[in-house]
mmCIF file of C-alpha atoms and ligand atoms in Angstrom:
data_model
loop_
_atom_site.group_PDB
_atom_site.id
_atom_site.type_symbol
_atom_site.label_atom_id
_atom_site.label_comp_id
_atom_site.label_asym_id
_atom_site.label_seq_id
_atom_site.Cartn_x
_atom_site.Cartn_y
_atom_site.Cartn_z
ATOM 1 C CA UNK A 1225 109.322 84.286 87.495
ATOM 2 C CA UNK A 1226 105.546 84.511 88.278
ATOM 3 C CA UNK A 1227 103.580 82.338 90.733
ATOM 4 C CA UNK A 1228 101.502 80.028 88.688
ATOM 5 C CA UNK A 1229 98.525 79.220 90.383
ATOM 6 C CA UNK A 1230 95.955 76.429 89.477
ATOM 7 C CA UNK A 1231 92.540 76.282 91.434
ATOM 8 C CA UNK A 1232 89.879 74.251 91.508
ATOM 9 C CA UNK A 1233 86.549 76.000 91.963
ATOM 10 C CA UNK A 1234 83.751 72.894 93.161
ATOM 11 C CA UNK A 1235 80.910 75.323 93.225
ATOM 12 C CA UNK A 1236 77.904 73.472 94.884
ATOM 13 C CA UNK A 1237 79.595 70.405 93.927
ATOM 14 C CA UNK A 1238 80.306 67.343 96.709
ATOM 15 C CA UNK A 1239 79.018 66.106 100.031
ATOM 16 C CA UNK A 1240 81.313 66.317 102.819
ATOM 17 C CA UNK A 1241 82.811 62.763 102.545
ATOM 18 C CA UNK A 1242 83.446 63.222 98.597
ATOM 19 C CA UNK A 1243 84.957 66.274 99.500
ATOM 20 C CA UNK A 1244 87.332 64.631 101.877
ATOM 21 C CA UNK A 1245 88.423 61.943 99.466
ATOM 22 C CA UNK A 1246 88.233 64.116 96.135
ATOM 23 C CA UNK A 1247 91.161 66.251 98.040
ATOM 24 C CA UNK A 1248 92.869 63.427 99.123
ATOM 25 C CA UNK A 1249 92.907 62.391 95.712
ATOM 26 C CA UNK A 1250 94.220 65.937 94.614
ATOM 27 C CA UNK A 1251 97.094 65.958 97.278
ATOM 28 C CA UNK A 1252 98.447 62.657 95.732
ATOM 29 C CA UNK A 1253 98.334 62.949 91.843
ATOM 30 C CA UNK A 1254 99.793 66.510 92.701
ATOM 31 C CA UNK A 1255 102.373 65.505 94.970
ATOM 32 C CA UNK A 1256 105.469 66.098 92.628
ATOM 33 C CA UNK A 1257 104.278 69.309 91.210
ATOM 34 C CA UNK A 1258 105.773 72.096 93.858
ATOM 35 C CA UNK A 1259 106.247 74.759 91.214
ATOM 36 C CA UNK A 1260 102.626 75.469 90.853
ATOM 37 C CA UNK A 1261 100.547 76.620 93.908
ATOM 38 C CA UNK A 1262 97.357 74.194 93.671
ATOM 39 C CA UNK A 1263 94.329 75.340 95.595
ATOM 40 C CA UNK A 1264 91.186 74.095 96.041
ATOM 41 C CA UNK A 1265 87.627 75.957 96.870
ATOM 42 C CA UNK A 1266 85.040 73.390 98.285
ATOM 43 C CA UNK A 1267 81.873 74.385 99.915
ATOM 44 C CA UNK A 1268 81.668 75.989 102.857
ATOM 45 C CA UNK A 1269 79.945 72.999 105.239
ATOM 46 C CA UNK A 1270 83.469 70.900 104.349
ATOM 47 C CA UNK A 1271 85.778 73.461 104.000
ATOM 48 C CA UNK A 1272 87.159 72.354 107.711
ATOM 49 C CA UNK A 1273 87.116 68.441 106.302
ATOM 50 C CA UNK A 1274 88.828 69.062 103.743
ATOM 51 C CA UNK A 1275 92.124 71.667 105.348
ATOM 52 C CA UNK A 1276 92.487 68.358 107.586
ATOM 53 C CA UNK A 1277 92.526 66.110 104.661
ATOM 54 C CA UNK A 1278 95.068 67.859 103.268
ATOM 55 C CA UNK A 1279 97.116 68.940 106.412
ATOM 56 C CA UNK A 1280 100.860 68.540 105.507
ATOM 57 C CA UNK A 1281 100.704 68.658 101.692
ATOM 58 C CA UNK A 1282 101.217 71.669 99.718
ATOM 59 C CA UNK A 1283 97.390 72.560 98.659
ATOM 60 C CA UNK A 1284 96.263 75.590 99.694
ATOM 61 C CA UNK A 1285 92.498 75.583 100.432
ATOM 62 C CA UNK A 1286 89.828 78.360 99.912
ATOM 63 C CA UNK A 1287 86.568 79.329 100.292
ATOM 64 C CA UNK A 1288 84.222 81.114 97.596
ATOM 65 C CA UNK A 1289 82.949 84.221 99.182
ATOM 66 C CA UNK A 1290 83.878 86.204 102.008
ATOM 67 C CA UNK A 1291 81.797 89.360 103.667
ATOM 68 C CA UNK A 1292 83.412 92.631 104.329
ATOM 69 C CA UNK A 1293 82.600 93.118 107.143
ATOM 70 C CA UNK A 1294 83.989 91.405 110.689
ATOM 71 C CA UNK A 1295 80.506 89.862 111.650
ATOM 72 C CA UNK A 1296 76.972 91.038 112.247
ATOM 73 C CA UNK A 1297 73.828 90.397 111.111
ATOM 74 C CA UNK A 1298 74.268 88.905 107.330
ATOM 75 C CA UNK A 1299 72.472 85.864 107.187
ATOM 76 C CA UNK A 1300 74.082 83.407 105.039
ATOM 77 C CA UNK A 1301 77.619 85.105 104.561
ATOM 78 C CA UNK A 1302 81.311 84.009 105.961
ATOM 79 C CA UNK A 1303 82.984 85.963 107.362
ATOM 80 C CA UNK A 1304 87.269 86.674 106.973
ATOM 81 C CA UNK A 1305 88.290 85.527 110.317
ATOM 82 C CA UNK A 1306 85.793 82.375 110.307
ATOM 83 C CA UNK A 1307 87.776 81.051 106.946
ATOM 84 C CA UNK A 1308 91.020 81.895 108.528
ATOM 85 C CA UNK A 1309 90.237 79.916 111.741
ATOM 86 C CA UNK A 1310 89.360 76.963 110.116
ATOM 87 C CA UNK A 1311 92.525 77.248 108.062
ATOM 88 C CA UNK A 1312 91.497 78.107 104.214
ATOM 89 C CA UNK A 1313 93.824 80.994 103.242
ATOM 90 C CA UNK A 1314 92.511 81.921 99.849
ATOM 91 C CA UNK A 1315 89.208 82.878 98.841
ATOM 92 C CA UNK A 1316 87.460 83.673 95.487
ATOM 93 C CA UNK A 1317 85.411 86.770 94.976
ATOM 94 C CA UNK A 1318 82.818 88.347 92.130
ATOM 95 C CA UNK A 1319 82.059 84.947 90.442
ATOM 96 C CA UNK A 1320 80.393 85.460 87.624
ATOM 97 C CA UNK A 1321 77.426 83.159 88.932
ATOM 98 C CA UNK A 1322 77.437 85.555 91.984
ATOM 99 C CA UNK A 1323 77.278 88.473 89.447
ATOM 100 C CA UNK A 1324 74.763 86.781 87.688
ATOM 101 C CA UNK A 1325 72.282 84.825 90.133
ATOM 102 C CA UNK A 1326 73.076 87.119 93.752
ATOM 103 C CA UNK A 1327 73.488 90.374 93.028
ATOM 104 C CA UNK A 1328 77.329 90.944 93.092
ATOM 105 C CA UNK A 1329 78.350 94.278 91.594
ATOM 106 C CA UNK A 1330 82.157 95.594 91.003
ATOM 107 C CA UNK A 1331 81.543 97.869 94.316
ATOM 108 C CA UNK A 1332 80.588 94.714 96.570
ATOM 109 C CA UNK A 1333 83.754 93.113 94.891
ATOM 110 C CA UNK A 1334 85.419 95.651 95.886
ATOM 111 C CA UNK A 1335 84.260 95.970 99.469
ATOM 112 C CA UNK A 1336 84.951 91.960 99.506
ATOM 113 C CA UNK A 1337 88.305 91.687 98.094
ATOM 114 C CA UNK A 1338 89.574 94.736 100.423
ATOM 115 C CA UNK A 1339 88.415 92.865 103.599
ATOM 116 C CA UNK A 1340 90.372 89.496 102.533
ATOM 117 C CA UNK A 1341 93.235 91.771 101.952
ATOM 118 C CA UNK A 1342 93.051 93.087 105.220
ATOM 119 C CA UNK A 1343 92.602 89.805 107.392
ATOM 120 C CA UNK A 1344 95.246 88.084 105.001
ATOM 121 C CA UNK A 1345 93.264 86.263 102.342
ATOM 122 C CA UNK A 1346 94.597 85.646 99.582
ATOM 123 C CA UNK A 1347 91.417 86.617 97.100
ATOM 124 C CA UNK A 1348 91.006 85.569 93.882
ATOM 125 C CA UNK A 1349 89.015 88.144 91.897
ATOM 126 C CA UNK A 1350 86.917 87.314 88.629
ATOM 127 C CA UNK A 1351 86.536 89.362 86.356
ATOM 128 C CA UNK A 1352 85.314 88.575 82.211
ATOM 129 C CA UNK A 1353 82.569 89.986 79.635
ATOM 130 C CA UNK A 1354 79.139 87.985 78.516
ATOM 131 C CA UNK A 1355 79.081 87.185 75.166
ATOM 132 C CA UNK A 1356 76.873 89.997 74.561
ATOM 133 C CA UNK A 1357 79.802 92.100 75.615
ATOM 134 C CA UNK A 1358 82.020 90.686 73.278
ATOM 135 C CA UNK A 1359 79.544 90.643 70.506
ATOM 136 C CA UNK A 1360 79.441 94.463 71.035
ATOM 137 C CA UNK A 1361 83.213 94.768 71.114
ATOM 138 C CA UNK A 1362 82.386 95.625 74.557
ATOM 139 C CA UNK A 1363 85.023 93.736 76.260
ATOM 140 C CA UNK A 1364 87.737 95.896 77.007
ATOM 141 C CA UNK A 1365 85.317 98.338 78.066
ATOM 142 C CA UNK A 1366 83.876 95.811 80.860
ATOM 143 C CA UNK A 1367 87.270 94.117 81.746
ATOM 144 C CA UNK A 1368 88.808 98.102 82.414
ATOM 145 C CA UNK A 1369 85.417 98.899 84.534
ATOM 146 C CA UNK A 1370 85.870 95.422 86.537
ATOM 147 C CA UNK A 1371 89.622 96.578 87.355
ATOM 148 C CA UNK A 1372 89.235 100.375 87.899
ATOM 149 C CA UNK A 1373 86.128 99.731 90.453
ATOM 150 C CA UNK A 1374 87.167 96.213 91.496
ATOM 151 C CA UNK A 1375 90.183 96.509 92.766
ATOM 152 C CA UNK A 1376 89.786 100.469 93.838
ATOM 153 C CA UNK A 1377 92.152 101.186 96.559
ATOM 154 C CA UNK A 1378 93.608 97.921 97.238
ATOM 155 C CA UNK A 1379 96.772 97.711 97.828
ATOM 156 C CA UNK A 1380 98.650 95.216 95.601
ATOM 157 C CA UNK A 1381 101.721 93.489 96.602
ATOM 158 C CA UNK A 1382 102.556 91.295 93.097
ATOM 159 C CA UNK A 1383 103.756 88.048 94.276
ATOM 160 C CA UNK A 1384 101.845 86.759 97.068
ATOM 161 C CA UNK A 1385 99.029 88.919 96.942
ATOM 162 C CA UNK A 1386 96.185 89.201 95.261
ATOM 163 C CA UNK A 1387 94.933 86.845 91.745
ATOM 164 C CA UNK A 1388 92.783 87.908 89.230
ATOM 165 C CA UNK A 1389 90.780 85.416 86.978
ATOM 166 C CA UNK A 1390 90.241 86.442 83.687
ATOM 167 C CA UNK A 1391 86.603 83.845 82.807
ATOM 168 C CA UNK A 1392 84.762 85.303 79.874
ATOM 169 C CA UNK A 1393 81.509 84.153 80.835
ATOM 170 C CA UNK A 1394 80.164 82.912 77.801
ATOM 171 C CA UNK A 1395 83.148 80.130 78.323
ATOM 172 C CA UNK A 1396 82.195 78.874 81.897
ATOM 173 C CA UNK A 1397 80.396 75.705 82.201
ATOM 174 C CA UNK A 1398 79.841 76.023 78.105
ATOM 175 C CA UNK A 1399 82.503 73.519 76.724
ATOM 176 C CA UNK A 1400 83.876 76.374 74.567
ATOM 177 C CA UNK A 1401 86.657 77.577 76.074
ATOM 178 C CA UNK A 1402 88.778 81.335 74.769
ATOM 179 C CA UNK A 1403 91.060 80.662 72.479
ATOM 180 C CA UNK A 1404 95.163 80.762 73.651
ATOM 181 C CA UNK A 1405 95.121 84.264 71.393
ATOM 182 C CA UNK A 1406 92.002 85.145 73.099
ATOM 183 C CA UNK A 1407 93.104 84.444 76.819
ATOM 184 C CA UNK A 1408 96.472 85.882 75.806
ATOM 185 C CA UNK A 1409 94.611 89.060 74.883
ATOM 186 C CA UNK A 1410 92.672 89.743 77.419
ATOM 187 C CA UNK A 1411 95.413 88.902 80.133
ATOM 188 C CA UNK A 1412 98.082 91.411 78.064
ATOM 189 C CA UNK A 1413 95.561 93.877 78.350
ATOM 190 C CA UNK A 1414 94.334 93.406 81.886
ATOM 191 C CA UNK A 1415 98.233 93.247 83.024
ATOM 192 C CA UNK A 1416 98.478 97.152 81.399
ATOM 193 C CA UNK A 1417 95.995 98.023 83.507
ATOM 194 C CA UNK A 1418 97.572 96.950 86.482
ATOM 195 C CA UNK A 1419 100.765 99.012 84.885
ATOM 196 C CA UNK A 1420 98.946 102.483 84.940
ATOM 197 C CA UNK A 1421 97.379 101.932 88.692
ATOM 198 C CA UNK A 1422 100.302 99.735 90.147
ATOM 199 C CA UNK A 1423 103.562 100.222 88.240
ATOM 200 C CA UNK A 1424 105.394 97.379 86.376
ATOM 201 C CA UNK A 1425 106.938 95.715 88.864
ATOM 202 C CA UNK A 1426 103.711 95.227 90.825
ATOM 203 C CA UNK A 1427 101.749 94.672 87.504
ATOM 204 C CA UNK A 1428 104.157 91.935 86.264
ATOM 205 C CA UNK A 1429 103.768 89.941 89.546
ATOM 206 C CA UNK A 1430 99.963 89.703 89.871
ATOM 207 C CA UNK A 1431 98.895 86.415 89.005
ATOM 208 C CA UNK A 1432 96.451 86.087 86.061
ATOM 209 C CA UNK A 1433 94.425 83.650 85.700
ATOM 210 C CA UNK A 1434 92.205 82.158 83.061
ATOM 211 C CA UNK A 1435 88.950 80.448 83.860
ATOM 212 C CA UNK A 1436 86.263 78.738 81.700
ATOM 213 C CA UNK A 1437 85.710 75.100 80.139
ATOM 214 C CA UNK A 1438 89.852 74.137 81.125
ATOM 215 C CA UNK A 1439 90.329 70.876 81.005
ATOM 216 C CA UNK A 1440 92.699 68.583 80.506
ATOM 217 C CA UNK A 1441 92.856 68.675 76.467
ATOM 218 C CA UNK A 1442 93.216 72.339 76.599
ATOM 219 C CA UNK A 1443 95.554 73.376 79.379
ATOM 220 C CA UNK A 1444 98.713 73.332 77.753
ATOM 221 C CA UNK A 1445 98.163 76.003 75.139
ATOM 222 C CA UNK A 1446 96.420 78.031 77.742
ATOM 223 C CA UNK A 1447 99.019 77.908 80.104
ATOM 224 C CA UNK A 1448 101.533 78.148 77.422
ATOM 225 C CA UNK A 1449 100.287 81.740 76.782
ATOM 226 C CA UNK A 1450 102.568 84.548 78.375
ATOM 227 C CA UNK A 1451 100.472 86.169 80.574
ATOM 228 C CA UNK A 1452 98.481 82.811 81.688
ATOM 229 C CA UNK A 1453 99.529 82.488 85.249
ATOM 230 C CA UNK A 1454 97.252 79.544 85.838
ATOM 231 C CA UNK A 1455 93.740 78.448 85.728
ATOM 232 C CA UNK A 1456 90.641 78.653 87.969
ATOM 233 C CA UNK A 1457 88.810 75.127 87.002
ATOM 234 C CA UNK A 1458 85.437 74.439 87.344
ATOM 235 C CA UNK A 1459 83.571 71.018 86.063
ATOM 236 C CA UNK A 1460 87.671 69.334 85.289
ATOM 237 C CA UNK A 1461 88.545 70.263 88.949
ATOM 238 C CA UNK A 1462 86.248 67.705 90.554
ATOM 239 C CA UNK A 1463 88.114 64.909 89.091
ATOM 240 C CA UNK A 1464 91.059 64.385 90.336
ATOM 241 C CA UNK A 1465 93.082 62.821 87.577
ATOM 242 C CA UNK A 1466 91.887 65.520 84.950
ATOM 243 C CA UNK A 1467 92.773 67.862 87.660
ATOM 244 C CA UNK A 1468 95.979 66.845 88.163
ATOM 245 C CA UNK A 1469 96.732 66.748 84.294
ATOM 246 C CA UNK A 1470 96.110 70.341 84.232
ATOM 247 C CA UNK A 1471 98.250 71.336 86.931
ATOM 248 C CA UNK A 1472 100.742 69.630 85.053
ATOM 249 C CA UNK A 1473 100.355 71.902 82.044
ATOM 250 C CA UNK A 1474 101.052 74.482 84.760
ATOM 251 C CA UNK A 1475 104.554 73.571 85.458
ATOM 252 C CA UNK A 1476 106.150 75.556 82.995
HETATM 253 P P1 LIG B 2954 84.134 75.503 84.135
HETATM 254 O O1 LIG B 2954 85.601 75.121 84.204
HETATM 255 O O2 LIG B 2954 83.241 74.416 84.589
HETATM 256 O O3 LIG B 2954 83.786 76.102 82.817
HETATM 257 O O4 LIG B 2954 83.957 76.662 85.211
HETATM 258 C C1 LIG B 2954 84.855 77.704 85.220
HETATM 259 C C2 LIG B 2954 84.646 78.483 86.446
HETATM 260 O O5 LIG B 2954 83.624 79.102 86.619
HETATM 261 C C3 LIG B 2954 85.692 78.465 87.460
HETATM 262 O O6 LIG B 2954 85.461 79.411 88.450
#
């Protein structure tokens, strides 16, 4: 069976001290659920906080950009080893508000995701079409482009390594969310791709997940979809109880 693998994205979202207590919160109404892998992405200035407030519970914690390169002069960035000495072990990569607002392209993805790979990261890599895209019945198009110069070179391992989130980007933050047969859709067909570059075995490990206006109301026929390995949350992750619903729906 696949890793499922639910993950709450808080974006510029929290001050330290609601950090440390939203986790907190997170660790206990997800206590019981062991079969999904539930990780959390605060900001950077309480990413330390909040590996100690969870320190002995299953919750993996990440951050939501890493550099490629080892250090240097890039004002502003993180680099691999500085998240993996404060302890997050996962780290999301080519958000489509980094896309959108700062520049990220599939090659900088690329250059990201292969340095987390490399120091032992485990990266999370979004990927989705505007709704422009889709409009144009572009979305295959963008979602193969994403993949083919996204993940270029890396080296896959299936389970364990790296995640992909499928977010169309018309659905994040918007309240409208795909539908199951549109999630289910775009994950089938991202999975083939994986197929050609990676063989079957590799492809059928990867985790997929879906990202975009998940909440609690919605995460059960998501995550009953085939190839929905999970969710990356965004707005439902920063309250704990709705957060904890949806790992629920995860436990399948
Ligand atoms: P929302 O869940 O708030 O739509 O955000 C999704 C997202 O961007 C997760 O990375």
């Amino acid at each position: 069976m696949r890793e499922i693998v639910i993950a709450g994205n808080w974006k510029m979202n929290t001050l330290p001290a609601e950090g440390v207590i939203l986790a907190r919160a997170v660790a206990d109404v997800t206590a019981a659920m062991t079969q999904v892998l539930v990780v959390i992405c605060p900001p950077a200035t309480h990413l330390k906080d909040v590996v100690e407030a969870v320190r002995g519970t299953y919750i993996g914690v990440g951050g939501q950009n890493v550099h490629w390169e080892k250090s240097g002069a890039y004002t502003g960035e993180l680099s691999a080893d500085m998240l993996l000495m404060i302890g997050a072990k996962w780290v999301i990569i080519g958000h489509s508000e980094r896309r959108k607002y700062f520049g990220e392209t599939d090659e900088t993805v690329n250059k990201r995701a292969k340095r987390a790979l490399s120091a032992g990261l485990r990266p999370i890599v979004c990927i989705g079409e505007t709704l422009e895209e889709r409009q144009a019945g572009k979305t295959f198009e963008v979602l193969m482009r994403q993949v083919k110069i996204g993940l270029d070179g890396l080296v896959l391992k299936g389970r364990g390594g790296l995640v992909i989130a499928y977010e169309p980007v018309w659905a994040i933050g918007t309240g409208v969310n795909a539908t199951p047969e549109q999630a289910q859709e775009a994950h089938y067909f991202i999975r083939g791709l994986l197929k050609v570059s990676y063989g079957d075995e590799i492809a059928d490990q990867t985790v997929i997940q879906y990202g975009g206006s998940v909440t609690d109301a919605n995460a059960v026929e998501l995550m009953a979809c085939p190839d929905v390995d999970g969710a990356l949350v965004g707005g439902a992750s920063l309250k704990a109880d709705v957060f904890g619903r949806i790992v629920k729906a995860g436990v399948k």
